Amino acid sequence: MSQSVPVNKPVSTVSIYGIRFSKMNMDETVRYLTDRVERRIPTQVITGNPIMVMTALDSTRYYEVMTGAELVVPDGTGVVWAASYIGDPVPERVPGFDLMHNLLREGELRGWRVFLLGTAQDIIEKAAASLTEQYPDIIIAGYRNGYFGPDDDAEVVRQIREAQVDLLFVARAADTQEPWIAQHKEALGVPVMMGVGGSLDIIAGVLKRAPVLFQKLRLEWLYRLLQQPSRYRRMFALPKFVVKVMRDKENVAKHRPTT
Ligand code: UDP
């Protein structure tokens, strides 16, 4: 990977309703996060999409989580479109699934320790086994299923902290995982913490990733919807986001929270 990417400079971003999306490409993002791991700087990575932006505009708490994250990458195609539309484009989409694998590849070279948190017990076990096979030099220092409530938080945080890991991937429901990381960021003692949603289900072979054709046509969301039709309700956020951005064009980047 190129050594020329400056890691100490502030990350260049584009603001979409006050949420700062990184303008680094995938290589730069991996290099930036690798540096954060090596320097053990707590960094919450959010792989942002229009549904999250719309949720944030409806919920002050979620807005604070999105704006409080150290790095928000443009995962959703709609975000990439919006950045171009307002005249401040990002160089490319940075899909969370690929970012996760690229970080694991980097960790493979550096002997990083990883904790996996989320999804059902049998699936997390399969995901851990699959990643151990794919990345033999990574140390899966711990894993735990994602079905626990606030009463268990302290115990879960203690377990992760004691595992002394470099990367934490959290695969819980979209409205839970980012707030959970934000709430426990300092206590976890992990440099890079990232919500990965259904990625562990894909790694375990329970869900399929969209075929390349769907990815190229930017229809990954549609493929996911076809596999899990129950997700249709949240998909209304996508057209609403597009209409809103078109309507607000000049003001999307200027938006500041009112609260
Ligand atoms: N999940 C979890 N704990 C929960 C709810 C969900 O670990 O309390 C996992 C679920 O098994 C799946 C992932 O989180 O692996 C994403 O779940 P879902 O698709 O329901 O969330 P969404 O992304 O739709 O919000």
Tab-separated table of C-alpha atoms and ligand atoms in Angstrom:
chain	number	residue	atom	x	y	z
A	1	MET	CA	0.000	0.000	0.000
A	2	SER	CA	1.234	3.513	-0.801
A	3	GLN	CA	3.230	5.179	1.958
A	4	SER	CA	2.383	8.613	0.616
A	5	VAL	CA	-1.012	8.939	2.291
A	6	PRO	CA	-0.597	11.443	5.103
A	7	VAL	CA	-2.063	9.906	8.240
A	8	ASN	CA	-1.628	12.789	10.631
A	9	LYS	CA	-3.569	15.333	8.615
A	10	PRO	CA	-7.238	15.762	9.533
A	11	VAL	CA	-9.438	13.636	7.325
A	12	SER	CA	-11.001	15.556	4.475
A	13	THR	CA	-14.799	15.218	4.655
A	14	VAL	CA	-18.029	16.232	2.984
A	15	SER	CA	-20.856	17.281	5.270
A	16	ILE	CA	-24.274	15.789	4.596
A	17	TYR	CA	-26.661	17.405	7.052
A	18	GLY	CA	-23.782	17.885	9.476
A	19	ILE	CA	-22.613	14.273	9.280
A	20	ARG	CA	-19.039	14.306	8.041
A	21	PHE	CA	-18.388	11.607	5.475
A	22	SER	CA	-14.750	10.818	4.807
A	23	LYS	CA	-13.347	11.635	1.369
A	24	MET	CA	-10.611	8.998	1.636
A	25	ASN	CA	-10.645	6.158	-0.834
A	26	MET	CA	-10.474	2.538	0.358
A	27	ASP	CA	-6.653	2.342	0.432
A	28	GLU	CA	-6.350	5.592	2.331
A	29	THR	CA	-9.033	4.480	4.781
A	30	VAL	CA	-7.238	1.214	5.516
A	31	ARG	CA	-3.944	3.031	5.985
A	32	TYR	CA	-5.542	5.627	8.234
A	33	LEU	CA	-7.169	2.976	10.419
A	34	THR	CA	-4.005	0.888	10.520
A	35	ASP	CA	-2.198	3.909	11.910
A	36	ARG	CA	-4.951	4.392	14.506
A	37	VAL	CA	-4.603	0.750	15.574
A	38	GLU	CA	-0.835	1.035	15.861
A	39	ARG	CA	-1.160	4.211	17.927
A	40	ARG	CA	-4.101	2.761	19.882
A	41	ILE	CA	-6.359	5.754	19.345
A	42	PRO	CA	-10.034	4.886	20.037
A	43	THR	CA	-11.792	5.182	16.704
A	44	GLN	CA	-15.410	4.407	16.014
A	45	VAL	CA	-15.946	3.684	12.335
A	46	ILE	CA	-19.460	4.061	10.973
A	47	THR	CA	-20.222	2.734	7.521
A	48	GLY	CA	-22.829	5.328	6.680
A	49	ASN	CA	-25.821	5.103	4.381
A	50	PRO	CA	-28.957	7.160	3.656
A	51	ILE	CA	-31.063	5.173	6.143
A	52	MET	CA	-28.664	6.189	8.897
A	53	VAL	CA	-28.710	9.830	7.800
A	54	MET	CA	-32.507	9.850	7.822
A	55	THR	CA	-32.579	8.159	11.237
A	56	ALA	CA	-30.129	10.750	12.545
A	57	LEU	CA	-32.329	13.594	11.291
A	58	ASP	CA	-35.221	12.091	13.260
A	59	SER	CA	-33.366	11.278	16.450
A	60	THR	CA	-31.075	13.613	18.358
A	61	ARG	CA	-29.409	10.695	20.071
A	62	TYR	CA	-28.601	8.937	16.805
A	63	TYR	CA	-27.440	12.251	15.317
A	64	GLU	CA	-24.997	12.645	18.193
A	65	VAL	CA	-23.694	9.144	17.629
A	66	MET	CA	-23.165	9.818	13.908
A	67	THR	CA	-21.452	13.151	14.477
A	68	GLY	CA	-19.438	11.822	17.415
A	69	ALA	CA	-17.844	8.956	15.472
A	70	GLU	CA	-14.206	9.477	14.598
A	71	LEU	CA	-14.743	8.221	11.042
A	72	VAL	CA	-17.858	7.884	8.899
A	73	VAL	CA	-17.190	6.243	5.550
A	74	PRO	CA	-19.521	6.455	2.534
A	75	ASP	CA	-20.846	2.902	2.399
A	76	GLY	CA	-24.241	3.566	0.844
A	77	THR	CA	-24.515	4.321	-2.855
A	78	GLY	CA	-27.005	7.063	-1.974
A	79	VAL	CA	-24.369	8.891	0.046
A	80	VAL	CA	-21.908	8.762	-2.857
A	81	TRP	CA	-24.638	10.139	-5.112
A	82	ALA	CA	-25.554	12.909	-2.634
A	83	ALA	CA	-21.936	14.054	-2.275
A	84	SER	CA	-21.653	14.383	-6.070
A	85	TYR	CA	-25.034	16.032	-6.333
A	86	ILE	CA	-24.044	18.808	-3.928
A	87	GLY	CA	-20.775	19.275	-5.790
A	88	ASP	CA	-18.380	17.819	-3.209
A	89	PRO	CA	-17.830	14.238	-4.377
A	90	VAL	CA	-16.140	11.399	-2.524
A	91	PRO	CA	-13.576	9.446	-4.561
A	92	GLU	CA	-15.348	6.105	-4.208
A	93	ARG	CA	-17.755	4.041	-2.175
A	94	VAL	CA	-16.119	2.392	0.847
A	95	PRO	CA	-18.269	-0.688	1.503
A	96	GLY	CA	-18.190	-1.879	5.099
A	97	PHE	CA	-17.883	-5.518	4.067
A	98	ASP	CA	-14.763	-4.831	1.990
A	99	LEU	CA	-13.300	-2.527	4.621
A	100	MET	CA	-13.690	-5.265	7.211
A	101	HIS	CA	-11.815	-7.743	5.011
A	102	ASN	CA	-9.112	-5.222	4.161
A	103	LEU	CA	-8.543	-4.534	7.846
A	104	LEU	CA	-8.361	-8.264	8.523
A	105	ARG	CA	-5.804	-8.598	5.719
A	106	GLU	CA	-3.747	-5.823	7.296
A	107	GLY	CA	-4.147	-7.505	10.686
A	108	GLU	CA	-2.947	-10.764	9.174
A	109	LEU	CA	0.394	-9.091	8.392
A	110	ARG	CA	0.616	-7.553	11.833
A	111	GLY	CA	-0.730	-10.339	14.051
A	112	TRP	CA	-3.675	-8.288	15.284
A	113	ARG	CA	-6.189	-9.562	17.800
A	114	VAL	CA	-9.866	-9.380	16.896
A	115	PHE	CA	-13.146	-9.609	18.818
A	116	LEU	CA	-16.441	-10.449	17.091
A	117	LEU	CA	-19.643	-9.361	18.807
A	118	GLY	CA	-23.097	-10.010	17.462
A	119	THR	CA	-25.552	-12.260	15.638
A	120	ALA	CA	-26.724	-15.656	16.970
A	121	GLN	CA	-24.400	-18.031	18.840
A	122	ASP	CA	-24.148	-20.718	16.124
A	123	ILE	CA	-23.541	-18.067	13.466
A	124	ILE	CA	-20.840	-16.227	15.396
A	125	GLU	CA	-19.080	-19.559	15.981
A	126	LYS	CA	-19.187	-20.300	12.244
A	127	ALA	CA	-18.000	-16.783	11.400
A	128	ALA	CA	-15.081	-17.088	13.836
A	129	ALA	CA	-14.100	-20.468	12.365
A	130	SER	CA	-14.343	-19.148	8.818
A	131	LEU	CA	-12.201	-16.087	9.572
A	132	THR	CA	-9.607	-18.234	11.362
A	133	GLU	CA	-9.360	-20.355	8.239
A	134	GLN	CA	-9.196	-17.356	5.908
A	135	TYR	CA	-6.746	-15.368	8.040
A	136	PRO	CA	-4.641	-17.880	9.986
A	137	ASP	CA	-2.329	-15.219	11.423
A	138	ILE	CA	-5.169	-13.179	12.882
A	139	ILE	CA	-5.945	-13.980	16.483
A	140	ILE	CA	-9.685	-14.217	17.142
A	141	ALA	CA	-9.255	-13.348	20.788
A	142	GLY	CA	-12.942	-13.647	21.581
A	143	TYR	CA	-16.471	-13.693	20.285
A	144	ARG	CA	-19.918	-13.430	21.749
A	145	ASN	CA	-23.445	-13.433	20.378
A	146	GLY	CA	-25.347	-10.180	20.051
A	147	TYR	CA	-28.468	-11.120	21.932
A	148	PHE	CA	-28.019	-9.376	25.242
A	149	GLY	CA	-29.589	-6.398	26.943
A	150	PRO	CA	-28.349	-3.356	28.840
A	151	ASP	CA	-28.037	-5.384	32.055
A	152	ASP	CA	-25.291	-7.428	30.434
A	153	ASP	CA	-23.379	-4.471	28.976
A	154	ALA	CA	-20.859	-4.201	31.807
A	155	GLU	CA	-20.021	-7.903	31.557
A	156	VAL	CA	-19.713	-7.764	27.754
A	157	VAL	CA	-17.482	-4.685	27.914
A	158	ARG	CA	-15.298	-6.377	30.545
A	159	GLN	CA	-14.954	-9.481	28.348
A	160	ILE	CA	-13.865	-7.392	25.350
A	161	ARG	CA	-11.527	-5.247	27.411
A	162	GLU	CA	-9.826	-8.296	28.896
A	163	ALA	CA	-9.334	-9.792	25.432
A	164	GLN	CA	-7.035	-6.821	24.593
A	165	VAL	CA	-7.873	-6.607	20.927
A	166	ASP	CA	-6.945	-4.333	18.036
A	167	LEU	CA	-10.226	-4.619	16.128
A	168	LEU	CA	-13.797	-5.002	17.337
A	169	PHE	CA	-16.535	-5.823	14.849
A	170	VAL	CA	-20.085	-5.427	16.112
A	171	ALA	CA	-22.888	-7.103	14.170
A	172	ARG	CA	-26.154	-6.195	15.837
A	173	ALA	CA	-29.311	-4.478	14.617
A	174	ALA	CA	-28.556	-1.217	12.797
A	175	ASP	CA	-30.231	0.970	15.394
A	176	THR	CA	-28.342	-0.712	18.245
A	177	GLN	CA	-24.789	-1.298	17.153
A	178	GLU	CA	-23.597	2.266	16.560
A	179	PRO	CA	-25.148	3.699	19.756
A	180	TRP	CA	-23.730	0.743	21.706
A	181	ILE	CA	-20.212	1.350	20.443
A	182	ALA	CA	-20.539	5.089	21.078
A	183	GLN	CA	-21.707	4.491	24.628
A	184	HIS	CA	-18.864	2.123	25.518
A	185	LYS	CA	-16.116	3.502	23.284
A	186	GLU	CA	-13.807	4.617	26.066
A	187	ALA	CA	-14.385	1.617	28.334
A	188	LEU	CA	-13.784	-0.981	25.613
A	189	GLY	CA	-10.070	-0.203	25.261
A	190	VAL	CA	-10.050	-1.110	21.557
A	191	PRO	CA	-8.531	1.189	18.918
A	192	VAL	CA	-10.764	0.400	15.950
A	193	MET	CA	-14.440	-0.412	16.565
A	194	MET	CA	-16.808	-0.850	13.681
A	195	GLY	CA	-20.453	-1.861	13.202
A	196	VAL	CA	-20.726	-4.456	10.449
A	197	GLY	CA	-24.453	-5.342	10.473
A	198	GLY	CA	-25.138	-8.530	8.562
A	199	SER	CA	-21.493	-9.076	7.511
A	200	LEU	CA	-20.854	-11.867	10.008
A	201	ASP	CA	-23.962	-13.661	8.719
A	202	ILE	CA	-22.445	-13.462	5.232
A	203	ILE	CA	-19.051	-14.696	6.466
A	204	ALA	CA	-20.781	-17.594	8.248
A	205	GLY	CA	-22.580	-18.439	4.997
A	206	VAL	CA	-26.078	-17.716	6.334
A	207	LEU	CA	-26.689	-14.687	4.119
A	208	LYS	CA	-25.243	-14.206	0.652
A	209	ARG	CA	-23.463	-11.092	-0.502
A	210	ALA	CA	-24.914	-9.523	-3.611
A	211	PRO	CA	-23.376	-10.889	-6.831
A	212	VAL	CA	-20.922	-8.576	-8.595
A	213	LEU	CA	-23.562	-7.624	-11.169
A	214	PHE	CA	-25.814	-6.228	-8.428
A	215	GLN	CA	-22.814	-4.443	-6.915
A	216	LYS	CA	-21.881	-2.920	-10.287
A	217	LEU	CA	-25.432	-1.789	-10.902
A	218	ARG	CA	-25.388	-0.319	-7.394
A	219	LEU	CA	-28.286	-2.538	-6.426
A	220	GLU	CA	-26.721	-4.293	-3.446
A	221	TRP	CA	-29.561	-2.972	-1.294
A	222	LEU	CA	-32.110	-4.577	-3.636
A	223	TYR	CA	-30.406	-7.972	-3.402
A	224	ARG	CA	-30.463	-7.706	0.396
A	225	LEU	CA	-34.139	-6.778	0.277
A	226	LEU	CA	-34.936	-9.806	-1.889
A	227	GLN	CA	-33.215	-12.078	0.645
A	228	GLN	CA	-34.896	-10.409	3.622
A	229	PRO	CA	-38.207	-8.914	2.441
A	230	SER	CA	-39.027	-7.917	6.021
A	231	ARG	CA	-36.522	-5.083	5.537
A	232	TYR	CA	-38.799	-3.330	3.044
A	233	ARG	CA	-40.113	-0.733	5.494
A	234	ARG	CA	-36.754	0.903	6.066
A	235	MET	CA	-36.189	1.089	2.305
A	236	PHE	CA	-38.664	3.970	2.160
A	237	ALA	CA	-35.863	6.037	3.682
A	238	LEU	CA	-33.915	5.824	0.406
A	239	PRO	CA	-36.321	7.700	-1.893
A	240	LYS	CA	-37.101	10.090	0.944
A	241	PHE	CA	-33.375	10.834	1.260
A	242	VAL	CA	-33.029	11.444	-2.479
A	243	VAL	CA	-36.006	13.801	-2.578
A	244	LYS	CA	-34.767	15.645	0.492
A	245	VAL	CA	-31.242	16.119	-0.895
A	246	MET	CA	-32.638	17.363	-4.224
A	247	ARG	CA	-34.899	19.782	-2.436
A	248	ASP	CA	-32.197	21.038	-0.061
A	249	LYS	CA	-29.360	21.008	-2.592
A	250	GLU	CA	-27.599	24.241	-1.593
A	251	ASN	CA	-28.194	23.688	2.105
A	252	VAL	CA	-27.229	20.038	2.542
A	253	ALA	CA	-23.628	20.913	3.402
A	254	LYS	CA	-24.575	23.926	5.508
A	255	HIS	CA	-27.074	22.130	7.713
A	256	ARG	CA	-26.358	22.414	11.425
A	257	PRO	CA	-28.315	20.642	14.144
A	258	THR	CA	-30.967	22.795	15.759
A	259	THR	CA	-30.632	21.114	19.157
B	1	UDP	N1	-28.652	-9.016	15.985
B	1	UDP	C1	-28.051	-9.209	17.203
B	1	UDP	N2	-28.725	-8.847	18.333
B	1	UDP	C2	-29.957	-8.289	18.305
B	1	UDP	C3	-30.566	-8.076	17.038
B	1	UDP	C4	-29.884	-8.442	15.889
B	1	UDP	O1	-26.924	-9.686	17.273
B	1	UDP	O2	-30.498	-7.989	19.364
B	1	UDP	C5	-27.905	-9.402	14.778
B	1	UDP	C6	-28.656	-10.266	13.815
B	1	UDP	O3	-28.544	-11.618	14.192
B	1	UDP	C7	-27.937	-9.977	12.524
B	1	UDP	C8	-27.508	-8.525	12.675
B	1	UDP	O4	-27.637	-8.223	14.068
B	1	UDP	O5	-26.773	-10.741	12.429
B	1	UDP	C9	-28.360	-7.590	11.859
B	1	UDP	O6	-29.674	-7.848	12.264
B	1	UDP	P1	-30.917	-7.271	11.518
B	1	UDP	O7	-30.786	-7.580	10.056
B	1	UDP	O8	-32.155	-7.684	12.251
B	1	UDP	O9	-30.669	-5.767	11.816
B	1	UDP	P2	-30.839	-4.613	10.816
B	1	UDP	O10	-29.534	-4.491	10.093
B	1	UDP	O11	-31.974	-5.071	9.966
B	1	UDP	O12	-31.177	-3.477	11.707
